[in-house]
Amino acid sequence: MNTLKYLAGYPETIQLQAGELLESGRLGGYLQRKYPTRHQIQSDRALYDYINNLRNQYLRKSPPLSQVRYDSKLNVLKQALGMHTYQSRVQGSKLKAHNSITVAALFREAPPEFLRMIVVHELAHFKEKEHNKAFYQLCCHMEPTYHQLELDTRLWLLWRDRQKGA
């Protein structure tokens, strides 16, 4: 099922259900009913403030954010939904950390829940580098419905691609 590229890691039953919703034209209605609004975080500065508030709420002891931005060149399928980078440098006798988060620009059009899921995912990487059990526990601590939001975000991407004729 190449048309379900965003769901490649999901069980076949979920892929079949998603495929049926997509083919019958009901996926958009399902998503619109469940997530009727778009978020208002449109600038890089607003995104920085949003992410920094979440970081301060859940990861106070992590190094500060250095850079946050939307990126229109971020390839959603190959480079996931967002990216984080972390660099440590020694400057004199101090260790300096550089944390940045990049979110695919197409998520400017997304419901607020999807943006939160992406941000939570990238923030969790500040503490847990690998996608392991501790990583997903941290994601669920910051966003209890994390797994459902991740699936629905991927369904939204499928629906969006279909709408744009991709």
Short mmCIF file of C-alpha atoms in Angstrom, two decimals:
data_model
loop_
_atom_site.label_atom_id
_atom_site.label_comp_id
_atom_site.label_asym_id
_atom_site.label_seq_id
_atom_site.Cartn_x
_atom_site.Cartn_y
_atom_site.Cartn_z
CA MET A 1 0.00 0.00 0.00
CA ASN A 2 2.28 2.74 -1.24
CA THR A 3 -0.53 5.30 -0.93
CA LEU A 4 -0.36 4.81 2.85
CA LYS A 5 3.32 5.75 3.11
CA TYR A 6 2.90 7.57 6.43
CA LEU A 7 1.47 4.44 8.05
CA ALA A 8 4.22 2.01 7.03
CA GLY A 9 5.06 1.02 10.62
CA TYR A 10 1.46 0.44 11.69
CA PRO A 11 -0.34 -2.94 11.80
CA GLU A 12 -2.08 -4.08 8.65
CA THR A 13 -5.53 -3.74 10.26
CA ILE A 14 -4.97 -0.02 10.88
CA GLN A 15 -3.62 0.44 7.36
CA LEU A 16 -6.69 -1.28 5.92
CA GLN A 17 -9.09 0.87 7.97
CA ALA A 18 -7.23 4.02 6.96
CA GLY A 19 -7.22 2.95 3.31
CA GLU A 20 -10.98 2.39 3.39
CA LEU A 21 -11.61 5.80 4.97
CA LEU A 22 -9.33 7.46 2.42
CA GLU A 23 -10.83 5.71 -0.61
CA SER A 24 -14.42 6.30 0.49
CA GLY A 25 -13.74 10.02 1.02
CA ARG A 26 -14.66 9.85 4.71
CA LEU A 27 -11.19 10.52 6.18
CA GLY A 28 -11.44 14.31 5.83
CA GLY A 29 -14.80 14.38 7.61
CA TYR A 30 -13.49 12.20 10.42
CA LEU A 31 -10.49 14.48 10.93
CA GLN A 32 -12.57 17.68 10.64
CA ARG A 33 -15.02 16.48 13.29
CA LYS A 34 -12.26 15.39 15.66
CA TYR A 35 -9.94 18.39 15.06
CA PRO A 36 -12.08 21.32 13.85
CA THR A 37 -9.60 24.18 14.40
CA ARG A 38 -6.18 25.28 13.17
CA HIS A 39 -3.60 26.61 15.57
CA GLN A 40 -2.56 30.27 15.50
CA ILE A 41 1.21 29.75 15.91
CA GLN A 42 2.36 31.08 12.55
CA SER A 43 5.72 32.78 13.14
CA ASP A 44 9.03 31.30 14.22
CA ARG A 45 8.94 33.58 17.29
CA ALA A 46 5.50 32.33 18.32
CA LEU A 47 6.70 28.75 17.77
CA TYR A 48 9.75 29.43 19.93
CA ASP A 49 7.56 30.79 22.75
CA TYR A 50 5.18 27.83 22.48
CA ILE A 51 7.96 25.24 22.58
CA ASN A 52 9.85 27.03 25.33
CA ASN A 53 6.72 27.11 27.51
CA LEU A 54 6.34 23.34 27.12
CA ARG A 55 10.05 22.83 27.79
CA ASN A 56 9.83 24.93 30.95
CA GLN A 57 6.78 22.98 32.09
CA TYR A 58 8.19 19.48 31.57
CA LEU A 59 11.97 19.67 31.06
CA ARG A 60 13.14 22.54 33.25
CA LYS A 61 16.59 21.05 33.76
CA SER A 62 17.29 20.60 30.05
CA PRO A 63 19.55 23.13 28.32
CA PRO A 64 17.73 26.15 26.87
CA LEU A 65 16.45 26.28 23.33
CA SER A 66 18.86 27.94 20.95
CA GLN A 67 16.75 28.01 17.81
CA VAL A 68 13.22 27.11 16.72
CA ARG A 69 11.81 27.49 13.24
CA TYR A 70 9.39 26.30 10.62
CA ASP A 71 11.14 24.91 7.54
CA SER A 72 9.44 24.62 4.15
CA LYS A 73 12.25 22.39 2.85
CA LEU A 74 11.83 19.70 5.50
CA ASN A 75 10.81 16.49 3.71
CA VAL A 76 8.04 15.07 5.88
CA LEU A 77 8.34 11.46 4.75
CA LYS A 78 12.13 11.14 4.85
CA GLN A 79 12.95 13.46 7.72
CA ALA A 80 9.89 12.82 9.86
CA LEU A 81 7.58 15.59 11.02
CA GLY A 82 10.16 17.69 12.76
CA MET A 83 13.83 17.58 13.67
CA HIS A 84 15.89 18.30 16.70
CA THR A 85 19.60 18.94 16.86
CA TYR A 86 21.83 18.91 19.87
CA GLN A 87 25.44 19.99 19.97
CA SER A 88 27.76 20.23 22.94
CA ARG A 89 30.83 22.41 22.83
CA VAL A 90 33.50 23.21 25.35
CA GLN A 91 34.06 26.94 25.67
CA GLY A 92 36.82 27.61 28.16
CA SER A 93 35.95 25.68 31.30
CA LYS A 94 32.22 25.44 30.47
CA LEU A 95 30.21 22.97 28.45
CA LYS A 96 27.74 24.81 26.20
CA ALA A 97 24.75 23.06 24.67
CA HIS A 98 22.90 24.08 21.51
CA ASN A 99 19.36 22.70 21.20
CA SER A 100 17.26 23.49 18.17
CA ILE A 101 13.94 22.27 16.84
CA THR A 102 12.73 22.50 13.27
CA VAL A 103 9.09 21.79 12.37
CA ALA A 104 7.90 21.15 8.81
CA ALA A 105 6.21 24.33 7.56
CA LEU A 106 3.11 22.44 6.42
CA PHE A 107 2.20 22.13 10.11
CA ARG A 108 1.32 25.84 10.14
CA GLU A 109 -1.99 24.59 8.70
CA ALA A 110 -2.45 21.80 11.25
CA PRO A 111 -4.74 21.46 14.23
CA PRO A 112 -3.13 22.52 17.53
CA GLU A 113 -3.08 18.93 18.77
CA PHE A 114 -0.84 17.84 15.89
CA LEU A 115 1.63 20.65 16.48
CA ARG A 116 1.76 19.75 20.17
CA MET A 117 2.43 16.09 19.35
CA ILE A 118 5.36 17.04 17.10
CA VAL A 119 6.79 19.45 19.66
CA VAL A 120 6.45 16.90 22.47
CA HIS A 121 8.24 14.33 20.31
CA GLU A 122 11.15 16.67 19.58
CA LEU A 123 11.39 17.86 23.19
CA ALA A 124 11.53 14.25 24.39
CA HIS A 125 14.67 13.83 22.29
CA PHE A 126 16.41 16.39 24.50
CA LYS A 127 16.31 13.82 27.29
CA GLU A 128 16.09 10.50 25.39
CA LYS A 129 18.01 10.33 22.12
CA GLU A 130 16.62 6.96 20.94
CA HIS A 131 13.03 5.92 20.26
CA ASN A 132 12.90 3.54 23.21
CA LYS A 133 10.44 2.79 26.00
CA ALA A 134 11.67 5.69 28.14
CA PHE A 135 11.30 8.05 25.18
CA TYR A 136 7.66 7.12 24.58
CA GLN A 137 6.90 7.23 28.32
CA LEU A 138 8.21 10.79 28.38
CA CYS A 139 6.10 11.68 25.32
CA CYS A 140 3.01 10.27 27.06
CA HIS A 141 3.87 12.14 30.26
CA MET A 142 3.90 15.43 28.32
CA GLU A 143 0.91 14.48 26.12
CA PRO A 144 -1.24 11.59 27.44
CA THR A 145 -2.90 11.03 24.04
CA TYR A 146 0.46 11.06 22.22
CA HIS A 147 0.02 7.76 20.35
CA GLN A 148 -3.47 8.59 19.08
CA LEU A 149 -2.31 12.04 18.01
CA GLU A 150 0.64 10.55 16.14
CA LEU A 151 -1.69 8.22 14.21
CA ASP A 152 -4.17 11.01 13.50
CA THR A 153 -1.36 13.31 12.33
CA ARG A 154 -0.25 10.64 9.88
CA LEU A 155 -3.86 10.21 8.71
CA TRP A 156 -4.03 14.00 8.23
CA LEU A 157 -0.89 13.86 6.10
CA LEU A 158 -2.46 11.11 3.94
CA TRP A 159 -5.64 13.10 3.54
CA ARG A 160 -3.70 16.30 2.78
CA ASP A 161 -1.63 14.55 0.11
CA ARG A 162 -4.83 13.20 -1.48
CA GLN A 163 -6.37 16.69 -1.47
CA LYS A 164 -3.29 18.18 -3.14
CA GLY A 165 -3.17 15.38 -5.71
CA ALA A 166 0.19 14.02 -4.52
#
